[in-house]
Structure formats: C-alpha cells, structure tokens
PDB file of C-alpha atoms in Angstrom:
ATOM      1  CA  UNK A  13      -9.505 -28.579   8.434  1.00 82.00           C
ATOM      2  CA  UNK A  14      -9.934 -26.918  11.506  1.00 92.00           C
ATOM      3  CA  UNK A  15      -9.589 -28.112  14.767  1.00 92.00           C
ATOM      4  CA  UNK A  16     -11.616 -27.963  18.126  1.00 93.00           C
ATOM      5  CA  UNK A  17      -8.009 -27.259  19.337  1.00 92.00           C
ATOM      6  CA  UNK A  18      -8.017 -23.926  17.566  1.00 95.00           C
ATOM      7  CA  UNK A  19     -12.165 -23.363  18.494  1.00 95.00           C
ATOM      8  CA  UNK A  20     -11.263 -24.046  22.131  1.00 93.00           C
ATOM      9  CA  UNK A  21      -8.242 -22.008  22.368  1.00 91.00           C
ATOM     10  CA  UNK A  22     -10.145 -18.921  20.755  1.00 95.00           C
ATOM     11  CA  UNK A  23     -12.562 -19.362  22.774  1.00 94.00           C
ATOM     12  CA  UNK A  24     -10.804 -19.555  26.089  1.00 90.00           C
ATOM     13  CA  UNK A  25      -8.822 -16.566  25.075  1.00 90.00           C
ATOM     14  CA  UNK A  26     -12.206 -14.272  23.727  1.00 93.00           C
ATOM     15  CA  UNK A  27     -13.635 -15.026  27.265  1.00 89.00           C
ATOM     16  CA  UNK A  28     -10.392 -13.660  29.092  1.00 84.00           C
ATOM     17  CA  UNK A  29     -10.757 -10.619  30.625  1.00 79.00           C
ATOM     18  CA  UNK A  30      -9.289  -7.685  28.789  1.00 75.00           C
ATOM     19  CA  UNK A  31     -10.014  -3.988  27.082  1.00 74.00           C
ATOM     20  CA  UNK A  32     -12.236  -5.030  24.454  1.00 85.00           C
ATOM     21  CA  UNK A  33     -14.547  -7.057  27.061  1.00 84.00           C
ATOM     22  CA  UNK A  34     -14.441  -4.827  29.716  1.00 77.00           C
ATOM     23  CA  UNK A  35     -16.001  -2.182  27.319  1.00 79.00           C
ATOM     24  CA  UNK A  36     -18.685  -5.241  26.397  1.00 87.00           C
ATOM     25  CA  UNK A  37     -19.784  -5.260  30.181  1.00 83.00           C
ATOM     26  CA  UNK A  38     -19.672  -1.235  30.919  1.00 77.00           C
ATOM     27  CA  UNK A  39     -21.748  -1.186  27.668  1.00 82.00           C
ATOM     28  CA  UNK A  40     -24.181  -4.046  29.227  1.00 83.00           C
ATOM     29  CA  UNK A  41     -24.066  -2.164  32.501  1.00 76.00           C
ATOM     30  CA  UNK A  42     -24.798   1.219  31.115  1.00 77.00           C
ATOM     31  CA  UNK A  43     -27.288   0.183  28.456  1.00 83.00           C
ATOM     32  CA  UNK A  44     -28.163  -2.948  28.301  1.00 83.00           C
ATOM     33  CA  UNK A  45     -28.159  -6.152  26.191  1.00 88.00           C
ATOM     34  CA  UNK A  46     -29.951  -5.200  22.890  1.00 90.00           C
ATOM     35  CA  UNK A  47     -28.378  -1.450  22.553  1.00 89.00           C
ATOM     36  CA  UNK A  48     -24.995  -3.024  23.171  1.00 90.00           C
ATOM     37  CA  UNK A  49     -25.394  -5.416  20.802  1.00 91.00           C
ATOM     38  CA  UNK A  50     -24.420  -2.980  17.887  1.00 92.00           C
ATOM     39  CA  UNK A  51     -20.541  -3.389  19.202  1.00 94.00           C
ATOM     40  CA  UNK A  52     -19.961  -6.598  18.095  1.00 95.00           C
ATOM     41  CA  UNK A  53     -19.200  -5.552  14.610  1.00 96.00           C
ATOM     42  CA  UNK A  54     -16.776  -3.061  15.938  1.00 96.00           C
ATOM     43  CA  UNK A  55     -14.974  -5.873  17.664  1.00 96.00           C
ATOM     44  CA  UNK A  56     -15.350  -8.131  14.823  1.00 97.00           C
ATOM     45  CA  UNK A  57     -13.876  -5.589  12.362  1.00 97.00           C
ATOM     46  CA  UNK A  58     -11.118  -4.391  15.149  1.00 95.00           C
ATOM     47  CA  UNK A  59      -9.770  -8.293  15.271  1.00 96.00           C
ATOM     48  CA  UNK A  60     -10.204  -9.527  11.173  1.00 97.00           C
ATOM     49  CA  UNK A  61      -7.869  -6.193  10.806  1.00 96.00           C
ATOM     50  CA  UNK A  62      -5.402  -6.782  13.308  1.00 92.00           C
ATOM     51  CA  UNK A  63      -4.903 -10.293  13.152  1.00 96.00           C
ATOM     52  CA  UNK A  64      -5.097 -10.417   9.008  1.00 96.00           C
ATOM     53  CA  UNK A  65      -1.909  -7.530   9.786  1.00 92.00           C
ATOM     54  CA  UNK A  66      -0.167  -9.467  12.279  1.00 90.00           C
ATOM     55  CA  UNK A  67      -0.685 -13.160  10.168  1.00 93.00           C
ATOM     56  CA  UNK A  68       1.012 -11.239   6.895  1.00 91.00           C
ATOM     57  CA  UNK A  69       3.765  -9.557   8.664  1.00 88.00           C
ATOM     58  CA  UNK A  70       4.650 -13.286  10.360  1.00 85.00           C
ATOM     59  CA  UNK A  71       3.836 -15.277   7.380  1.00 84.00           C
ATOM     60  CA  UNK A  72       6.157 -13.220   5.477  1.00 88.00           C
ATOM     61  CA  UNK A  73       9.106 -13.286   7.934  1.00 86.00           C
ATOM     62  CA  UNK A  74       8.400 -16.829   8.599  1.00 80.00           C
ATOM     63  CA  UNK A  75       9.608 -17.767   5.301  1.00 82.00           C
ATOM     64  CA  UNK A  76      13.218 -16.370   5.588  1.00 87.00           C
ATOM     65  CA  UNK A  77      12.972 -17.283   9.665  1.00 85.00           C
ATOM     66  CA  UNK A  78      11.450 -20.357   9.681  1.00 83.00           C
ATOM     67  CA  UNK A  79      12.135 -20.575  13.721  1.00 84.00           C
ATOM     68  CA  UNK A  80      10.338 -17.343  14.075  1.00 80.00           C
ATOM     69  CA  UNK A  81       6.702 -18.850  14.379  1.00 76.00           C
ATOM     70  CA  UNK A  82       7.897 -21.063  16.904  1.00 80.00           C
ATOM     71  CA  UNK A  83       9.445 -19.023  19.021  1.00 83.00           C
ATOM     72  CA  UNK A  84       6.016 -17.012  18.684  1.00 77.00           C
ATOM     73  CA  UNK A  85       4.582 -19.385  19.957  1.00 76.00           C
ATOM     74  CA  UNK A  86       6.557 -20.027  23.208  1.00 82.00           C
ATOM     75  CA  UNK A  87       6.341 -16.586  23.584  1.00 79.00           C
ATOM     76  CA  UNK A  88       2.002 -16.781  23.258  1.00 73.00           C
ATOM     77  CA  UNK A  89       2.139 -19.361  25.979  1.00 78.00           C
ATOM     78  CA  UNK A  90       4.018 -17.673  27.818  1.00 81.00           C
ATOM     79  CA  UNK A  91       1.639 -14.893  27.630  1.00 78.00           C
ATOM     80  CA  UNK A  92      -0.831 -17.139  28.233  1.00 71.00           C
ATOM     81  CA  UNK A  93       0.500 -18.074  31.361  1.00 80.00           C
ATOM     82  CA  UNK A  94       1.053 -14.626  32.524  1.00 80.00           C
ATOM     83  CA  UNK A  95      -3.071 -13.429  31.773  1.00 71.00           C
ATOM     84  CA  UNK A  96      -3.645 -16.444  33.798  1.00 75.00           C
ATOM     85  CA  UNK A  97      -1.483 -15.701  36.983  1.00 81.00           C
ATOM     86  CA  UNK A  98      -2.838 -11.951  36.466  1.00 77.00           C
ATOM     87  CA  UNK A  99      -6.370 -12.839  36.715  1.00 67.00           C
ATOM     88  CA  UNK A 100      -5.745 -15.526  39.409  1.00 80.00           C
ATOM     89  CA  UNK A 101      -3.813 -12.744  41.864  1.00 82.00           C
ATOM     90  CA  UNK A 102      -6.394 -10.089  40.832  1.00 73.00           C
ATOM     91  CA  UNK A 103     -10.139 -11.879  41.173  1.00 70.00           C
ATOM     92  CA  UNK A 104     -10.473 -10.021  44.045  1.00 74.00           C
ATOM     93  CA  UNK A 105      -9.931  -6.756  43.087  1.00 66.00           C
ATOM     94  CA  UNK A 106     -12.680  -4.589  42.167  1.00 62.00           C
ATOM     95  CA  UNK A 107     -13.143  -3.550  38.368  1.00 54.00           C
ATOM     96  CA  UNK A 108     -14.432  -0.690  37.337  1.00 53.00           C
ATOM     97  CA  UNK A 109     -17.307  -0.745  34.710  1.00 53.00           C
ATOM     98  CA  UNK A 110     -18.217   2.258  35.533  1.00 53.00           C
ATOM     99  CA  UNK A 111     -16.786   3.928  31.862  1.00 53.00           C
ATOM    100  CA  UNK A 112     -18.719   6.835  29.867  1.00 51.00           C
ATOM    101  CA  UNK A 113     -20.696   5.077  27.267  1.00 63.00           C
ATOM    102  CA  UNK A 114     -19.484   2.772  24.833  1.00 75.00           C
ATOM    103  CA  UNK A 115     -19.494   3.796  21.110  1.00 84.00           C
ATOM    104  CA  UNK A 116     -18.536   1.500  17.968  1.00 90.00           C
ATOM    105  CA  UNK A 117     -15.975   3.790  17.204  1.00 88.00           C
ATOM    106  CA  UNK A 118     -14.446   3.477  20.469  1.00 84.00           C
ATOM    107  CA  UNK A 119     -14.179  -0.529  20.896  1.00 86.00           C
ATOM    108  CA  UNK A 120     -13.008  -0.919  17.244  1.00 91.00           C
ATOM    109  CA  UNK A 121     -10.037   0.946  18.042  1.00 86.00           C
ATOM    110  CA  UNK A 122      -9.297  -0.811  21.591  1.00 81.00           C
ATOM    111  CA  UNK A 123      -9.912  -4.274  19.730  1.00 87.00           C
ATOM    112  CA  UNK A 124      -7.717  -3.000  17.024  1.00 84.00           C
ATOM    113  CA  UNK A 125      -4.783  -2.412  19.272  1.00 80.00           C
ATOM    114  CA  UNK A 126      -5.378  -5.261  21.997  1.00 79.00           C
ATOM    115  CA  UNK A 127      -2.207  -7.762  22.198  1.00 78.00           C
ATOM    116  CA  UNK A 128      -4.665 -10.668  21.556  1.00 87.00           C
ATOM    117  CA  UNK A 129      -4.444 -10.014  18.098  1.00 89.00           C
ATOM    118  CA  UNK A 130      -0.472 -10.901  17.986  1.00 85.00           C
ATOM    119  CA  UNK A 131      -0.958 -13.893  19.880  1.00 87.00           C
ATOM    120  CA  UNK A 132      -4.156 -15.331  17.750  1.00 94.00           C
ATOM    121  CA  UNK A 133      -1.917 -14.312  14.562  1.00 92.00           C
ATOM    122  CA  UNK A 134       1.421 -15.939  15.994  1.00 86.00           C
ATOM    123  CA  UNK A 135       0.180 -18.716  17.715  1.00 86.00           C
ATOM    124  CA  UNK A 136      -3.790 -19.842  17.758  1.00 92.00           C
ATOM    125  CA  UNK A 137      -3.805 -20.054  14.207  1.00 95.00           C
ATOM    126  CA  UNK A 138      -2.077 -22.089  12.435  1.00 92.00           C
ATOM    127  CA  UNK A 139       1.165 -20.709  10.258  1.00 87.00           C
ATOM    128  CA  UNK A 140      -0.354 -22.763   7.111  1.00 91.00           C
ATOM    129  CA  UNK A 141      -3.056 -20.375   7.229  1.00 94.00           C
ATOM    130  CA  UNK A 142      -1.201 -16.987   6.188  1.00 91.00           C
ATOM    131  CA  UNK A 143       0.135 -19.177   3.352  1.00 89.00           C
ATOM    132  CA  UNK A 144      -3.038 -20.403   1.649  1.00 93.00           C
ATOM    133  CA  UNK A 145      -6.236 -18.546   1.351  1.00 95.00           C
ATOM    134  CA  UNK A 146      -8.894 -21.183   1.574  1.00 96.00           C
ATOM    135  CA  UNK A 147      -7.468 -21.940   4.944  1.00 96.00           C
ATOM    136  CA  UNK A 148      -7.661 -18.238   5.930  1.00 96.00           C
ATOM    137  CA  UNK A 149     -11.080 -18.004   5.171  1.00 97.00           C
ATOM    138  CA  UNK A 150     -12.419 -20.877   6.671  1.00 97.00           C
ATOM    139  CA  UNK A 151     -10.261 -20.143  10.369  1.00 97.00           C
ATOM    140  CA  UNK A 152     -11.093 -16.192  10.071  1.00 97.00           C
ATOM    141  CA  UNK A 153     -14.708 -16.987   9.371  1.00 97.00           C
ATOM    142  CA  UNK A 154     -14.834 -19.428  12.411  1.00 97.00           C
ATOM    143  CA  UNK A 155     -12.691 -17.102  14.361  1.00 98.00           C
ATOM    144  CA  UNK A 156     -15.738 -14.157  13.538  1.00 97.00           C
ATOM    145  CA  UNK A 157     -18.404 -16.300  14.501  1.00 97.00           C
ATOM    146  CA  UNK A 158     -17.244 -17.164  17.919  1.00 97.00           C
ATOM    147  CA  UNK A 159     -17.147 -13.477  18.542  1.00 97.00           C
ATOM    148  CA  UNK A 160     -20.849 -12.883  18.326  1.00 96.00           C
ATOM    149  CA  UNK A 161     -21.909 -15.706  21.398  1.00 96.00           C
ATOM    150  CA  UNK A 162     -18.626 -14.548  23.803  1.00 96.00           C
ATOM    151  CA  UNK A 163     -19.676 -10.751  23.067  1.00 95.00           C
ATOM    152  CA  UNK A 164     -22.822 -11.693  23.719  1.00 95.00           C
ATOM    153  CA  UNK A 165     -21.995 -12.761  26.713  1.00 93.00           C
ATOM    154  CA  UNK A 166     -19.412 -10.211  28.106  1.00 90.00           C
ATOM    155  CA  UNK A 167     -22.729  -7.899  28.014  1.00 91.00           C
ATOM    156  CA  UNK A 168     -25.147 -10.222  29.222  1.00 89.00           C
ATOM    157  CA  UNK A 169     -22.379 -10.208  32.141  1.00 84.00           C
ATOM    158  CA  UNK A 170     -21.877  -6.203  32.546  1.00 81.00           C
ATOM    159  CA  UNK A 171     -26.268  -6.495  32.708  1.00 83.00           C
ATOM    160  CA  UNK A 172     -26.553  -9.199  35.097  1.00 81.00           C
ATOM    161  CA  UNK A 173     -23.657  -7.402  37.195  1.00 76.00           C
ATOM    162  CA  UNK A 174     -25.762  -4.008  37.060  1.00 70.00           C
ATOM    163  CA  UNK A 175     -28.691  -6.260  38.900  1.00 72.00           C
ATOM    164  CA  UNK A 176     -26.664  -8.198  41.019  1.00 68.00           C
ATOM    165  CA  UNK A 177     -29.574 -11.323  40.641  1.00 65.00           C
ATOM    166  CA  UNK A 178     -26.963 -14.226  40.342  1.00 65.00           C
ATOM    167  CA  UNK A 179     -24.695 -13.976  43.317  1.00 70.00           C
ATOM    168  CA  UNK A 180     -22.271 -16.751  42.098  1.00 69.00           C
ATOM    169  CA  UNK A 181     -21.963 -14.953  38.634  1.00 65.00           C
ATOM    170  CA  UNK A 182     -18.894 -12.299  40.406  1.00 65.00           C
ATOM    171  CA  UNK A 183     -16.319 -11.473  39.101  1.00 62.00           C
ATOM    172  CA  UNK A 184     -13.757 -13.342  41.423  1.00 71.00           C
ATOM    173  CA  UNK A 185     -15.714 -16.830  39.816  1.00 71.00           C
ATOM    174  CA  UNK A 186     -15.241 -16.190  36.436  1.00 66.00           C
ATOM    175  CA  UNK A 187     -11.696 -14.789  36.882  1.00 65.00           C
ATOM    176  CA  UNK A 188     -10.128 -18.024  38.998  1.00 75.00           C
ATOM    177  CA  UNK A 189     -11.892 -20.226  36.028  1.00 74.00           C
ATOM    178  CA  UNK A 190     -10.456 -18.151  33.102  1.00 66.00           C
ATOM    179  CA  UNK A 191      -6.881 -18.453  34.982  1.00 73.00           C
ATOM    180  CA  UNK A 192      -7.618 -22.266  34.724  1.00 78.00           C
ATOM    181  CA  UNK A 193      -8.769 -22.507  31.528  1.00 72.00           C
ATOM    182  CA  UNK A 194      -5.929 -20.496  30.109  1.00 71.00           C
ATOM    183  CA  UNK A 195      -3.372 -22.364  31.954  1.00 79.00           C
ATOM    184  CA  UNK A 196      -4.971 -25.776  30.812  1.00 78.00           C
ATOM    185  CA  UNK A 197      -4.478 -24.122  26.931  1.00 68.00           C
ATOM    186  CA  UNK A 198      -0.950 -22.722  27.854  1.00 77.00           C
ATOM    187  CA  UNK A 199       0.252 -26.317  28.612  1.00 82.00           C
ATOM    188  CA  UNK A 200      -0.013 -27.962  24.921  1.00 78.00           C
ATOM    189  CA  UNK A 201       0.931 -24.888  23.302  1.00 71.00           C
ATOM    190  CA  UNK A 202       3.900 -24.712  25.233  1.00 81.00           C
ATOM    191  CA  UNK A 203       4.929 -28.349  24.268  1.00 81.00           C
ATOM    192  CA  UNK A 204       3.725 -28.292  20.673  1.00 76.00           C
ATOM    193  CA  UNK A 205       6.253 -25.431  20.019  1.00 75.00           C
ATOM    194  CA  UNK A 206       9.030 -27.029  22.044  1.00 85.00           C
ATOM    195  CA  UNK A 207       8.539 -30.130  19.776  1.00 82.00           C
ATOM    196  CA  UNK A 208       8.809 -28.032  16.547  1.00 74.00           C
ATOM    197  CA  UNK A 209      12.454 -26.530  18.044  1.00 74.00           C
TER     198      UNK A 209
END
C-alpha cells in the first residue's frame, strides 16, 4: 500500500528547486506553457531510469548490508536538511532563467543525473519495493504521475515570472516555504531511520 507519507515526501522534494526545474521555468519563460509541456516525458523518463538504477544497485547490496538502507536514509535527511538551509540562505539571490532553449534531449539527461534520484531510490521509497515488483509498479507509477502536475507547475512558474502579474509568486516566497516543507519531511525521516539502527 502506499502511503501519503511517500506522496507527500515526493512531492515536497519534486517542488524543490533544482536542475531539472529550473530548466521547467527557463522553458516556461522562453516559450511558454503548452510548448513546454513536451518536457515532461523527458523528466519522467530521466527519473523511472535513474531511480529504477539506483533502487537495484541498493536493493541488491541491501541484502548482504542490511544497515546500508538505513544509513541511506540518515544520509537523505541529511540531504534534506542541507537543500533546505540552501534555499533558506539563498531566496534572495537572483536566479537566472535566462538559459538557451530547452530541448527534451537536454532535461532527460539533467533529470537523469540529478542527486534526487539517489535519495528517492535510498530513502522516499520504501526498501520493500526493489524486492517485489507489484510494489514497484504501483510506487513508480504514483511517483510518474506526480511529475506531470509539479512540472506543470515549475512552467506555469518560469511563465508567470516572464509577466511578473502575481507579485507574491517570487522566488524568495516559494524558496523560504520549500526550506520549510523540506525540513518538516527531514524530521520523521531522520527518526524513522534512527529507530531502524
């Protein structure tokens, strides 16, 4: 079964600022919603590749090392906790969306290679999962569908940005409620792994 733990922890960490979103917004700056739109198989593919990788290579240690997902799992909170002290000290700082255009190509291989990937495969879903294939299915299949609204979204961002109609949609807003969304997430993680020790 899965849990709105996992759905709210995927989500909080989709919505977190990083390479694969920041190309969602230049691409909703540069051309809009609907042309942008075509990306979100790119990321889709980039993550159910990188995460199927990373859930193998653990699930396969894990059973020699069975400490190894735990400690994977401090270590994703800790992570956690760091992208949220990042984003906190840096919502003032100006980002550049300004990028050359955005193809498919391009955001499947920045998805592919972004260090959410190890931490959704160590630590957001469960170790179970890279053990039995119904339960794979069912979380990837989840995990792909929340992609679509938060991509969605990182463009409808990078257009609204381009207009500048909603002043309190800035990027120093969404950044300080990431940071406290992710350290609200980091907190549980932390202490379900420290149980499991």
């Amino acid at each position: 079964m899965i849990s709105w733990f996992f759905i709210g922890l995927v989500m909080a960490i989709l919505l977190t600022p990083g390479p694969t979103n920041t190309l969602l917004a230049s691409s909703g700056i540069q051309v809009g919603i609907r042309k942008s739109l075509q990306l979100i198989p790119a990321e889709a593919f980039g993550y159910l590749i990188s995460i199927t990788i990373w859930g193998v290579i653990i699930g396969t240690v894990s059973k020699q090392f069975p400490i190894i997902p735990t400690i994977l799992k401090l270590f994703s909170a800790g992570y956690i906790l760091f992208l949220a002290l990042k984003l906190w000290r840096t919502a003032s700082k100006e980002e550049n969306f300004n990028q050359a255009t955005i193809r498919a190509r391009e955001l499947f291989v920045a998805t592919l290679l972004n260090p959410k990937a190890l931490l959704f495969a160590s630590a957001i879903f469960p170790n179970y999962v890279w053990h039995n294939v119904s339960a794979y299915t069912s979380h990837m299949l989840v995990f792909l569908l929340l992609i679509v609204p938060i991509a969605f979204f990182w463009t409808f961002i990078g257009a609204v940005l381009s207009n500048n109609k909603v002043s309190w949609l800035n990027q120093y807003n969404l950044q300080k409620t990431a940071s406290l969304v992710l350290v609200s997430f980091s907190i549980p993680l932390s202490y379900s792994a420290i149980v499991n020790l």
